[in-house]
Coordinates of C-alpha atoms in Angstrom, one line a residue:
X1 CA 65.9 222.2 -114.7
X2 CA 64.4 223.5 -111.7
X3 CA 60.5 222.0 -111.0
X4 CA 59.6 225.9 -109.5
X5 CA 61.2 228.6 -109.2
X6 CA 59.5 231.7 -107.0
X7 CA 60.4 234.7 -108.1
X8 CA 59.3 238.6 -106.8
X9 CA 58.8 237.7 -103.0
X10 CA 60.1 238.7 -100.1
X11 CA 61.0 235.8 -98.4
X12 CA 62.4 235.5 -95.0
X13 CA 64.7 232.7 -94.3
X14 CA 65.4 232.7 -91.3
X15 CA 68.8 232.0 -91.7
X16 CA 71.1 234.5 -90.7
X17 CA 73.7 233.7 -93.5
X18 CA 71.2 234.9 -96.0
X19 CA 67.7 236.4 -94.4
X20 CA 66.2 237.9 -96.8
X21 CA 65.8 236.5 -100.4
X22 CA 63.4 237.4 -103.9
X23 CA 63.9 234.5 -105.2
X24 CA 63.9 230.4 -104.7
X25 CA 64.2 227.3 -106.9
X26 CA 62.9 224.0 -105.8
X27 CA 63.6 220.9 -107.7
X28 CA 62.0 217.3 -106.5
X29 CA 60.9 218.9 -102.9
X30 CA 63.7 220.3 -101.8
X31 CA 65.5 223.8 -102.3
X32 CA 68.5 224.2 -104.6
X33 CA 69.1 227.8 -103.7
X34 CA 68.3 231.4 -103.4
X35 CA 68.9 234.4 -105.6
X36 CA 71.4 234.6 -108.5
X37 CA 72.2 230.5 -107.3
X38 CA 68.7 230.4 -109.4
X39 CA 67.4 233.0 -111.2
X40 CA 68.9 231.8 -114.5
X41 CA 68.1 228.2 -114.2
X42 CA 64.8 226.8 -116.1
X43 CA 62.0 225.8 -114.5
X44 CA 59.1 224.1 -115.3
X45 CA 57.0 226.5 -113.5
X46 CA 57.7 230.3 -112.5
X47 CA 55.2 231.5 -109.9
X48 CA 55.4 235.4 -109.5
X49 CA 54.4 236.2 -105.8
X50 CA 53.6 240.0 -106.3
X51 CA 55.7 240.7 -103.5
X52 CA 54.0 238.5 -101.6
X53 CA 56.1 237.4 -98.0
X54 CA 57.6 234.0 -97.4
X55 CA 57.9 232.0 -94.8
X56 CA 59.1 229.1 -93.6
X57 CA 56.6 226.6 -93.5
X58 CA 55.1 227.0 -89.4
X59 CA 55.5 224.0 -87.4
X60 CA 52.8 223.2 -84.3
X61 CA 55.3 221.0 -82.1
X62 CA 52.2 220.3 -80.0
X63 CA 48.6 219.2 -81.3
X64 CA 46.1 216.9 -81.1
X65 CA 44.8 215.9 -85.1
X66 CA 42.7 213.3 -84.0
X67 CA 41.1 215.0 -80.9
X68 CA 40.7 217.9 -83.3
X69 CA 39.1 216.1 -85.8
X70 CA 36.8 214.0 -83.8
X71 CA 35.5 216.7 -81.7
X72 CA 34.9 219.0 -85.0
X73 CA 31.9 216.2 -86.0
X74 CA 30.8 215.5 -82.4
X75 CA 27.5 217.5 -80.8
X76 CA 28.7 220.4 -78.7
X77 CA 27.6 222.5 -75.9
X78 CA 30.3 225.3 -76.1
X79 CA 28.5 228.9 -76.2
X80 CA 26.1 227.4 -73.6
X81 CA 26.6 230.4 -70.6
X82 CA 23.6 228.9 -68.8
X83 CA 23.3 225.1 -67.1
X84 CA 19.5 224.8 -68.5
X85 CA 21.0 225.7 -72.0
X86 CA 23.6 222.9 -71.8
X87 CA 21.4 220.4 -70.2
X88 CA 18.8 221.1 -73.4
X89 CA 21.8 220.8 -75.9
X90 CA 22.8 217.4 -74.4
X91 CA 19.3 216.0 -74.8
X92 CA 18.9 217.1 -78.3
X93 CA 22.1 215.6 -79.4
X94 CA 21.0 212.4 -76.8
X95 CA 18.0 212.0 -78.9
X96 CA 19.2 211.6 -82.0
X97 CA 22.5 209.6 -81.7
X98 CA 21.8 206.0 -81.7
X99 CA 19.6 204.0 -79.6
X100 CA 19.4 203.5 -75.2
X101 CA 22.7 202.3 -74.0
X102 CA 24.5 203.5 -77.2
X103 CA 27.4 206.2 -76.5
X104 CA 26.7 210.3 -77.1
X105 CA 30.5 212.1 -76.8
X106 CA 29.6 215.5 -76.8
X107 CA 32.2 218.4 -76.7
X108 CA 33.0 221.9 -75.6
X109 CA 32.1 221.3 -72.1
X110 CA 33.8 224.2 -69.8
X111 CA 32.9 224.7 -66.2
X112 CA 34.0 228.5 -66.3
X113 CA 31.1 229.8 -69.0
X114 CA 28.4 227.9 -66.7
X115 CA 29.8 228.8 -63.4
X116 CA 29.7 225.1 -62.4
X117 CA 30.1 221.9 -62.7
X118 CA 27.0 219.9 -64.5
X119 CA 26.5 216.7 -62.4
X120 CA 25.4 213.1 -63.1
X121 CA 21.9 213.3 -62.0
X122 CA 21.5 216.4 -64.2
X123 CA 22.5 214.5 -67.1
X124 CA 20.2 211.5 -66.4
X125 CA 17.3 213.8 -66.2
X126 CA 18.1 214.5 -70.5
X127 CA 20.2 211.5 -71.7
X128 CA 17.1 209.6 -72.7
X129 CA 19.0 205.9 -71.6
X130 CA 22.1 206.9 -73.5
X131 CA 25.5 207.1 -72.2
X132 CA 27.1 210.5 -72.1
X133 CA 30.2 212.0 -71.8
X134 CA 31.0 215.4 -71.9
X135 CA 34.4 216.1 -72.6
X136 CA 36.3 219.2 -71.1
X137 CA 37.7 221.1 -73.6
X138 CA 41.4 221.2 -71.5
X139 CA 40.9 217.3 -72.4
X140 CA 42.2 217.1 -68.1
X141 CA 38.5 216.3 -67.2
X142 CA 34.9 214.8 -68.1
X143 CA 31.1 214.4 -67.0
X144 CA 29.2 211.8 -67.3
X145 CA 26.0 210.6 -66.5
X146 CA 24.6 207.3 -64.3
X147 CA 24.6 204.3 -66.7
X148 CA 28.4 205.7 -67.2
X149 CA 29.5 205.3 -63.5
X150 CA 28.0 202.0 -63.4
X151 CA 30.5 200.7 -65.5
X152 CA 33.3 201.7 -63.6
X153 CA 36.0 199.5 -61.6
X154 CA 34.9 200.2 -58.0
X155 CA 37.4 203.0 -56.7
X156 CA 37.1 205.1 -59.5
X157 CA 36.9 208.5 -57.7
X158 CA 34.4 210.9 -58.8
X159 CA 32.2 213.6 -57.7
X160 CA 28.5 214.2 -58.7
X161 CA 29.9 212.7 -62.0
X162 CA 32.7 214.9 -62.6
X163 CA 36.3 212.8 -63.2
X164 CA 39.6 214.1 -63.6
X165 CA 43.0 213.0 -65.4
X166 CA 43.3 209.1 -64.4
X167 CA 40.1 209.4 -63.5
X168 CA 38.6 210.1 -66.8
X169 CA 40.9 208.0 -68.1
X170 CA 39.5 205.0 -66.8
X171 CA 35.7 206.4 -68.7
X172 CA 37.7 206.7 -71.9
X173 CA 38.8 203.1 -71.5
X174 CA 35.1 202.0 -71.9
X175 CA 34.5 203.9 -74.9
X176 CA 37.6 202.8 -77.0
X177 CA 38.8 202.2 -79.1
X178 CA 38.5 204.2 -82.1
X179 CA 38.1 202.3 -85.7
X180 CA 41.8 202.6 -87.9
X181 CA 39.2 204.5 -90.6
X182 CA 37.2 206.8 -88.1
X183 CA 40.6 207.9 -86.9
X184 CA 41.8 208.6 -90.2
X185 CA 39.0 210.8 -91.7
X186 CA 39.9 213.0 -88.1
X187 CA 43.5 213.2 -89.1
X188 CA 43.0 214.6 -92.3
X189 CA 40.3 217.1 -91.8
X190 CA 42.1 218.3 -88.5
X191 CA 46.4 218.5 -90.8
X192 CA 43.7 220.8 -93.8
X193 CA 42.5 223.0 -91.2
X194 CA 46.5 223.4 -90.3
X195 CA 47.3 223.8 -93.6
X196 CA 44.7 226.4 -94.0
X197 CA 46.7 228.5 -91.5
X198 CA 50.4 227.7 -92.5
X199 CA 51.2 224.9 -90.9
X200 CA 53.4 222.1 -92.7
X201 CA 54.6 219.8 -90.0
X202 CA 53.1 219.3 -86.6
X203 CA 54.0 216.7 -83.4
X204 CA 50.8 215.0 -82.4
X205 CA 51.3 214.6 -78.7
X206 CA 50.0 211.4 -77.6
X207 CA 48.7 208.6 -79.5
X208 CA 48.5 205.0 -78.3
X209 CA 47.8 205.5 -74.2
X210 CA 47.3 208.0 -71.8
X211 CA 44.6 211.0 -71.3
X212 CA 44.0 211.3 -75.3
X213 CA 45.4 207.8 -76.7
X214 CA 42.4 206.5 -79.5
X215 CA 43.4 203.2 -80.0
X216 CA 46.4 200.6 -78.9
X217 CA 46.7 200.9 -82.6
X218 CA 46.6 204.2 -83.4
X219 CA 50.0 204.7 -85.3
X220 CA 48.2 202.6 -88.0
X221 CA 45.5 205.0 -88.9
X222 CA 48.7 207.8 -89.6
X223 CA 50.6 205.0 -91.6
X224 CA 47.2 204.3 -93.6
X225 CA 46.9 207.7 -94.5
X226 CA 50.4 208.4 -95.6
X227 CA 50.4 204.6 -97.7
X228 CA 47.0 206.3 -99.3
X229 CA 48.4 209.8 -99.9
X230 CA 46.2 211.5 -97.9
X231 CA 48.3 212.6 -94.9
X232 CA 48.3 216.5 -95.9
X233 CA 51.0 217.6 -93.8
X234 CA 54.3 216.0 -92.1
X235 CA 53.4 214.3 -88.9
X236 CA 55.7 213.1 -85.7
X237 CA 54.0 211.3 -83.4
X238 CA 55.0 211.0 -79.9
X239 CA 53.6 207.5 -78.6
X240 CA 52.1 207.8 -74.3
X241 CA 54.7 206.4 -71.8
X242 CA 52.4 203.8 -70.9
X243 CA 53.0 202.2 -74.1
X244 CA 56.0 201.2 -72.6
X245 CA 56.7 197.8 -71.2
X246 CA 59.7 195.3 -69.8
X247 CA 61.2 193.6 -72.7
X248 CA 64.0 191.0 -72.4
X249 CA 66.7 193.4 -73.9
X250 CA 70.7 192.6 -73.7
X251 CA 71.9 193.9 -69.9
X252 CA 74.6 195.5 -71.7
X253 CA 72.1 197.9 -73.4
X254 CA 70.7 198.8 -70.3
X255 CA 66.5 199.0 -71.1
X256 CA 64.5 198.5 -68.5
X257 CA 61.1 199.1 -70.5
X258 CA 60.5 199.8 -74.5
X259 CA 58.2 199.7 -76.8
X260 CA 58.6 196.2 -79.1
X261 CA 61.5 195.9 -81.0
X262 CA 63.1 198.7 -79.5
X263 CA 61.5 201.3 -81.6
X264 CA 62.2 204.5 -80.4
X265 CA 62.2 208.6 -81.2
X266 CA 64.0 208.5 -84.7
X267 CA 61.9 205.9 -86.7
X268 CA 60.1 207.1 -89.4
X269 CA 60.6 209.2 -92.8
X270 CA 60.0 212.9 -94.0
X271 CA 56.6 212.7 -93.4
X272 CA 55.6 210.5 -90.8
X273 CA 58.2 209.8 -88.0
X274 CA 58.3 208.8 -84.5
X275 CA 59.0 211.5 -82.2
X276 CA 59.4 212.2 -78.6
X277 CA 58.1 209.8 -75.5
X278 CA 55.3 211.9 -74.5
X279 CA 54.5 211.8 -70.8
X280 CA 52.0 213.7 -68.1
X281 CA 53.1 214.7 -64.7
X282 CA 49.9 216.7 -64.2
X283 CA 46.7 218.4 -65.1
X284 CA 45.6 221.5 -66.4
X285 CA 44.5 224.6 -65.4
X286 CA 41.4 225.1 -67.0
X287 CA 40.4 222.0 -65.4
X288 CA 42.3 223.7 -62.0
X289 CA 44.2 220.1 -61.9
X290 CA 47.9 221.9 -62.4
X291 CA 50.1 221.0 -59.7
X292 CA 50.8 224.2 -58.1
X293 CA 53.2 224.6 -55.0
X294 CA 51.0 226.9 -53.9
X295 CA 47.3 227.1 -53.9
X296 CA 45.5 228.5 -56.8
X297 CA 44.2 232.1 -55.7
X298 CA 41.6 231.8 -52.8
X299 CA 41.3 228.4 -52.2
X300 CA 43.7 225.8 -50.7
X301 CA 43.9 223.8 -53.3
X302 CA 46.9 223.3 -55.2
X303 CA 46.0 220.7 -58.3
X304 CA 47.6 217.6 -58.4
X305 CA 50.5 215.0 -59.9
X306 CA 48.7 212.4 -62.2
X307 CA 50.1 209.7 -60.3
X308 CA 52.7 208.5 -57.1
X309 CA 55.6 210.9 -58.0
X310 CA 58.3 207.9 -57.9
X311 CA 55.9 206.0 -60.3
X312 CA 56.2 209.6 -62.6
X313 CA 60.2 209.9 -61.9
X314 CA 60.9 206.2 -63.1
X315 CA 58.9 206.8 -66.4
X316 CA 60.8 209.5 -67.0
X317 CA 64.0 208.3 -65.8
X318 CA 63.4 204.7 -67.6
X319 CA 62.2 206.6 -71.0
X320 CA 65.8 208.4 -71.1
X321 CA 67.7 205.0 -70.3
X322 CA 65.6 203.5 -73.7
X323 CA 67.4 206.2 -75.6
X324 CA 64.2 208.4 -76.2
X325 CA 63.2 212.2 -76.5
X326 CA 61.5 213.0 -73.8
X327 CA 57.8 215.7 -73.9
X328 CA 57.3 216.1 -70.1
X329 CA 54.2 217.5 -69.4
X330 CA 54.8 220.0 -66.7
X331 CA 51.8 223.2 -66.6
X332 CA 52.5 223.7 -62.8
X333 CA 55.7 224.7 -61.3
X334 CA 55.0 221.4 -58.7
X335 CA 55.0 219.5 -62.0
X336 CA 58.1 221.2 -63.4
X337 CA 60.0 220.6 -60.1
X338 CA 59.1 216.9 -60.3
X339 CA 60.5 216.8 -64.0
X340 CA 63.6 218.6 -63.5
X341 CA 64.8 216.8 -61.0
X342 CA 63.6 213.5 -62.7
X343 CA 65.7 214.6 -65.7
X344 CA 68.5 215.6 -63.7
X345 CA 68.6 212.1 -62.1
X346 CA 68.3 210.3 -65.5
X347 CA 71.3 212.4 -67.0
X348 CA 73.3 211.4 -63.9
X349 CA 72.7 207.8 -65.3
X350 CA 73.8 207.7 -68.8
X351 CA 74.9 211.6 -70.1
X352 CA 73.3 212.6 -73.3
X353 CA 74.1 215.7 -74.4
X354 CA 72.0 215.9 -77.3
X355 CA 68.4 214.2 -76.1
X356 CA 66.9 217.4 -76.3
X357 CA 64.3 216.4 -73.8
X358 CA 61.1 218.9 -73.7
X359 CA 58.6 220.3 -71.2
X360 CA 55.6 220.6 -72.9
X361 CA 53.7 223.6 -71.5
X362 CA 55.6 224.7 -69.3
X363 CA 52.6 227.1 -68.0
X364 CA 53.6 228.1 -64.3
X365 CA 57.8 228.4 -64.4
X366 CA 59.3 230.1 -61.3
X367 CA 62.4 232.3 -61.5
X368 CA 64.8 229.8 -59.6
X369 CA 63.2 227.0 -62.4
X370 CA 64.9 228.7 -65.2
X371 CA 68.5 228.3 -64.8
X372 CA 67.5 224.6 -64.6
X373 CA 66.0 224.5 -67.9
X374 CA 69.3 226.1 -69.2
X375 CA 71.3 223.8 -67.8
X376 CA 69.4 220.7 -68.7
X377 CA 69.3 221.6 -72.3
X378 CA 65.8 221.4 -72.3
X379 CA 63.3 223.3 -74.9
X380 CA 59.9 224.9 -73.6
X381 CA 57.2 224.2 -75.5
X382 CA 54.8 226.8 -75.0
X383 CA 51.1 227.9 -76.1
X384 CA 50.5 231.5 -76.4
X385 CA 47.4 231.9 -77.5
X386 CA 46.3 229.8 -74.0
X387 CA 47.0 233.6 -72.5
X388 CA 45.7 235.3 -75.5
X389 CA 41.9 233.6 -74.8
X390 CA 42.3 232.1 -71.4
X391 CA 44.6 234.8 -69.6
X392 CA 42.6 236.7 -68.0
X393 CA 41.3 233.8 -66.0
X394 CA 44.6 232.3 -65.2
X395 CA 45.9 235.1 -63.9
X396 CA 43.1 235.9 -61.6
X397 CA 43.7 232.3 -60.4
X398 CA 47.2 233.1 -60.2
X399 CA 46.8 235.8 -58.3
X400 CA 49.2 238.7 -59.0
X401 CA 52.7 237.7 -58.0
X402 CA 52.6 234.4 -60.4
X403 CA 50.7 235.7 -63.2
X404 CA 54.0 236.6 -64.8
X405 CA 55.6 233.5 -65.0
X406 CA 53.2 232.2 -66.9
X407 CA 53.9 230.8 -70.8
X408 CA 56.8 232.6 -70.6
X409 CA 58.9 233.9 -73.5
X410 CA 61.7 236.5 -72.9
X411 CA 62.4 234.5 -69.3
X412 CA 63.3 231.4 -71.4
X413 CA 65.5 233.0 -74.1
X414 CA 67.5 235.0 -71.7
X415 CA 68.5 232.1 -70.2
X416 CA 69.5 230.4 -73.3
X417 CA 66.5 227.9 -73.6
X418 CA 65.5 227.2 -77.1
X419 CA 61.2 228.7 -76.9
X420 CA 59.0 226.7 -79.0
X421 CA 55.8 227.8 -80.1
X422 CA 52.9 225.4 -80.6
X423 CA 48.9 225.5 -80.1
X424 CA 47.9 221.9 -78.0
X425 CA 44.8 222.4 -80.8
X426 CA 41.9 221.9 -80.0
X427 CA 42.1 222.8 -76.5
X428 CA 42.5 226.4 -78.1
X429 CA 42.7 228.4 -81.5
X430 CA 45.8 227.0 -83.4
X431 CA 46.8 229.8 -85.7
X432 CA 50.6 230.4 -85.7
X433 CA 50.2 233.9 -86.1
X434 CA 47.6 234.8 -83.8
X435 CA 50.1 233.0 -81.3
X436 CA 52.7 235.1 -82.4
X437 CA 50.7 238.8 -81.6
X438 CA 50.4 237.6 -78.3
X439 CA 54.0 236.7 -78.1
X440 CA 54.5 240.4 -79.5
X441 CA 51.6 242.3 -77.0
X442 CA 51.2 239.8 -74.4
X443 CA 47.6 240.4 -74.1
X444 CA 44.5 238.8 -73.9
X445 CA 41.7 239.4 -76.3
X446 CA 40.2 241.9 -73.6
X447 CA 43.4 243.6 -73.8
X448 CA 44.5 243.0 -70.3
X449 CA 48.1 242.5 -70.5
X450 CA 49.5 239.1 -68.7
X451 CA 53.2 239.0 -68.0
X452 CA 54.3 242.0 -70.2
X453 CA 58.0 241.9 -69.2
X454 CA 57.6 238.7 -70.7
X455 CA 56.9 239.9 -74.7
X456 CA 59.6 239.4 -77.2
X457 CA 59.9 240.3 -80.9
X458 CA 58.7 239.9 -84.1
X459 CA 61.1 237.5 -85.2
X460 CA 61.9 236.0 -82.0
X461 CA 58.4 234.9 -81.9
X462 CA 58.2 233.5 -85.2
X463 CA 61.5 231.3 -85.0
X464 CA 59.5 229.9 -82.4
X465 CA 57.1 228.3 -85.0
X466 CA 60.0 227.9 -87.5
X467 CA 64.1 227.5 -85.8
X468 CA 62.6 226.5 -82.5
X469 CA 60.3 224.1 -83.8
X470 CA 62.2 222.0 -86.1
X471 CA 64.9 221.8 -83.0
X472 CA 62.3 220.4 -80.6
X473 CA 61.1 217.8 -83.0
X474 CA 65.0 216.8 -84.6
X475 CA 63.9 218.3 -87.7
X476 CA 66.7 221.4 -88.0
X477 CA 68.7 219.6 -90.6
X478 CA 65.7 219.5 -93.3
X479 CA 63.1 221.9 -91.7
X480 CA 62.4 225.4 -90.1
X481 CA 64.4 228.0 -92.5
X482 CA 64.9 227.9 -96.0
X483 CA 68.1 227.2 -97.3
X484 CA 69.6 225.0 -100.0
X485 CA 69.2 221.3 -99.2
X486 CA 66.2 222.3 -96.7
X487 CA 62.5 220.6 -97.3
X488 CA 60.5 222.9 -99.7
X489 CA 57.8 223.7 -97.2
X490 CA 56.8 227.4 -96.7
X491 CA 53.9 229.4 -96.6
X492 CA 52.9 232.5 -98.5
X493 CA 51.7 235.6 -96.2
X494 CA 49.7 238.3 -97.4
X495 CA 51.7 240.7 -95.3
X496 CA 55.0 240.6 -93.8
X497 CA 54.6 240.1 -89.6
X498 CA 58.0 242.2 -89.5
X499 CA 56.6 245.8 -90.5
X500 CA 52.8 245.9 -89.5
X501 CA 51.6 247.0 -86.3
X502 CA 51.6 243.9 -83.9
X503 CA 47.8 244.4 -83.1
X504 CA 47.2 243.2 -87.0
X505 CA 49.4 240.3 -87.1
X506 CA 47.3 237.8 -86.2
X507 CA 45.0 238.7 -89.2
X508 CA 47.6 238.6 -91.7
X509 CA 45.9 236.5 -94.5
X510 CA 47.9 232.9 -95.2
X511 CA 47.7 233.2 -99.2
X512 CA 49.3 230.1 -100.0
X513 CA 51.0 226.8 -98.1
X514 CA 53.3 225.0 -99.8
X515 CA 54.4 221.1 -99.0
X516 CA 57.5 219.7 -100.8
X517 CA 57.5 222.2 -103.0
X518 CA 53.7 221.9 -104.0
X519 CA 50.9 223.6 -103.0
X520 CA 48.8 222.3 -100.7
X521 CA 46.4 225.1 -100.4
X522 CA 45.2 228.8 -101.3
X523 CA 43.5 231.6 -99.5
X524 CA 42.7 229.2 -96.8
X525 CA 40.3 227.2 -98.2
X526 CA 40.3 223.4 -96.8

């Protein structure tokens, strides 16, 4: 006897040995088939979708739960268009968040709807003896104010305040870490609100060290929400590189630096796993810290590496010898040159033909860059809806003759490279399908079109989010179509992205997300 059986939808597979079904059983989680394999079979329960569409269930191969979560229950200056207004948001939450010398994080900080940089002795006019520190909402930068600074290892480099990638990370090191249960309660609200928009797996890209690393412990506030059944969605989390670190391993396996016990991408179950060996070569460009090989527009400066390129090439190079996935952050083509040729070096070590290394971002990819993705086998894991808010500001920092080869799409599947669609939430709005109208338009919520040669279609886009993401994350034998055998996670649209106009697909109501067969939530509501 079947557990559910859905019947009257119109449900798209994504498999192209059967794309289109009305009906699907589930029995303990998974799928036992589609169609006449189970429209006669009992079933405990028979949910009639009213011709409802079905997915399968999206998958974010690139967010930040924690991050999310925290910053959703910290003070906030975003909306603030003027300094003074900022300044007068960061006293109020200054005077009501714990006594002098205790620390006030406040979020939403972005340099671009001020016009400036705030500066340290701004804040210390309004932070009433507290310590602040604004975090910038590409999570590439922070401000803080005085009695910050004066904690800081001498050689810390800053200006008026303002500090950037290793920079900031050395402020974050002050503040951590994060408590196992603080963490938690962040995880969970931040996988509902995914759930809310059809999301049933995610990667969480960077616990443990680097920029956004909470705690040298941080896999344990995952693991105590799954032992507590209160991790809402599947989870793969990709521990920083800096976690890292010589063990005495056999010479004959060839390690030069692991995490202990050798754990590595693999370890895990359905629902919480360990995933790729995440890693940052550079900045952002909201934060203008992208490596560029060229100068952004108008200036002469052209971002920068987050650290001595050798030290960047033997992380990358050491991570593959370990036997890892690699996530390579790369947003600048600088960046992505570094990357390639680090990867190309490390397959020239010991071959691999299946690590299915990633560049996460992948925001500024020349032409002559493509072919190399192809022929590294790597995947490009993009974020659309950075264009679809930020893009007209990229490009004008772009500058005409690069704003096109940014967050590509139809570049990277013409050259065979497998496009994977993800949202780096909460730097930006994380709704699949919003993400997939931009992939469709290409343009920016003024409507000014970024890199239209770039668009692909309907479905391409949304195998990013489904085929392309359960490849990036090792996931395509139990995830990303719907098949018999597959993992009974879907989610229920109240239109089909396939036949309405592309302008309306980002507002296509999620009715329903189901989780191993159950659901996990209706009509959005967390």
């Amino acid at each position: 006897m079947l557990c559910t059986r859905l019947t009257n939808a119109r449900i798209l597979t994504m498999d192209p040995d059967h794309p289109v079904a009305r009906e699907l059983g589930i029995w303990q989680g998974r799928i036992v088939g589609l169609d006449e394999a189970v429209s006669d079979l009992p079933a405990r329960e028979v949910v009639d979708l009213q011709g409802a569409t079905v997915l399968p269930g999206f998958i974010d191969s690139h967010v930040h739960l924690a991050w999310t979560g925290l910053k959703a229950s910290s003070p906030s200056i975003a909306g603030c268009e003027r300094a003074e207004d900022a300044l007068a948001a960061v006293e109020a939450a200054a005077s009501r968040h714990g006594a002098p010398g205790a620390w006030v994080h406040i979020g939403g900080y972005d340099q671009r709807a001020l016009g400036r940089h705030l500066t340290a002795a701004e804040l210390d006019r309004v932070s009433h003896g507290r310590r602040v520190f604004l975090m910038h909402d590409s999570g590439h930068a922070c401000v803080v104010n005085s009695a910050v600074l004066d904690l800081l290892p001498p050689g810390v480099p800053h200006e008026d305040g303002l500090l950037v990638e290793s920079a900031m990370g050395a402020v974050r090191r002050l503040r951590l870490p994060y408590a196992q249960e603080e963490l938690a309660d962040a995880i969970e609200y931040a996988g509902r609100v995914c759930l809310a928009e059809g999301i049933t797996a995610c990667a969480e890209a960077g616990i443990g060290a680097g920029l956004l690393g909470h705690s040298p412990v941080e896999l344990g506030a995952y693991q105590l929400l799954r032992d507590r059944g209160r991790l809402p969605l599947r989870v793969q989390l990709m521990p920083g590189a800096d976690t890292l670190r010589p063990l005495g391993a056999h010479e004959d396996d060839g390690i030069p630096r692991a995490l202990d016990l050798g754990l590595r991408t693999g370890f895990g179950d359905d629902w919480l796993s360990v995933g790729a060996l995440k890693i940052y070569t550079d900045g952002g460009m909201m934060a203008r810290t992208a490596a560029l090989t060229a100068p952004y527009e108008g200036t002469d400066h052209t971002g920068q590496l987050q650290d001595d390129p050798e030290h960047l090439t033997s992380l990358i190079v050491d991570g593959h010898l370990a036997g890892w996935q690699l996530a390579v952050h790369a947003i600048g083509d600088r960046a992505a040159d570094l990357a390639l040729d680090a990867l190309e070096r490390a397959q020239a070590l010991r071959p691999r033909t299946d690590a299915r290394h990633r560049i996460e971002h992948a925001g500024l990819i020349r032409p002559d860059q493509l072919p190399r993705f192809a022929r590294l086998g790597l995947s490009a894991v993009v974020q659309p809806n950075f264009l679809r808010y930020f893009g007209d500001d990229y490009a004008s920092i772009m500058g005409p003759h690069r704003a096109p080869w940014m967050y590509r799409g139809r570049g990277f599947l013409d050259h065979g490279v497998t496009l994977v669609g993800s949202s780096d939430r909460p730097v930006t709005d994380g709704s699949p399908l919003r993400a997939v109208q931009f992939m469709v338009e290409r343009a920016s919520v003024s409507g000014g079109l970024i890199g239209p040669e770039e668009a692909v279609t309907v479905d391409e886009a949304l195998r990013a989010y489904t085929v392309g993401g359960a490849y990036a994350c090792r996931w395509d034998d139990s995830a990303g179509s719907l098949g018999p055998g597959k993992r009974a996670d879907l989610v229920v649209l109240g239109d089909d992205p396939r036949s309405v106009d592309p302008s309306r697909i980002g507002d296509i109501e999620v009715v329903a997300t189901f989780v191993d067969g159950r659901e996990a939530t209706r009509g959005g509501k967390l």
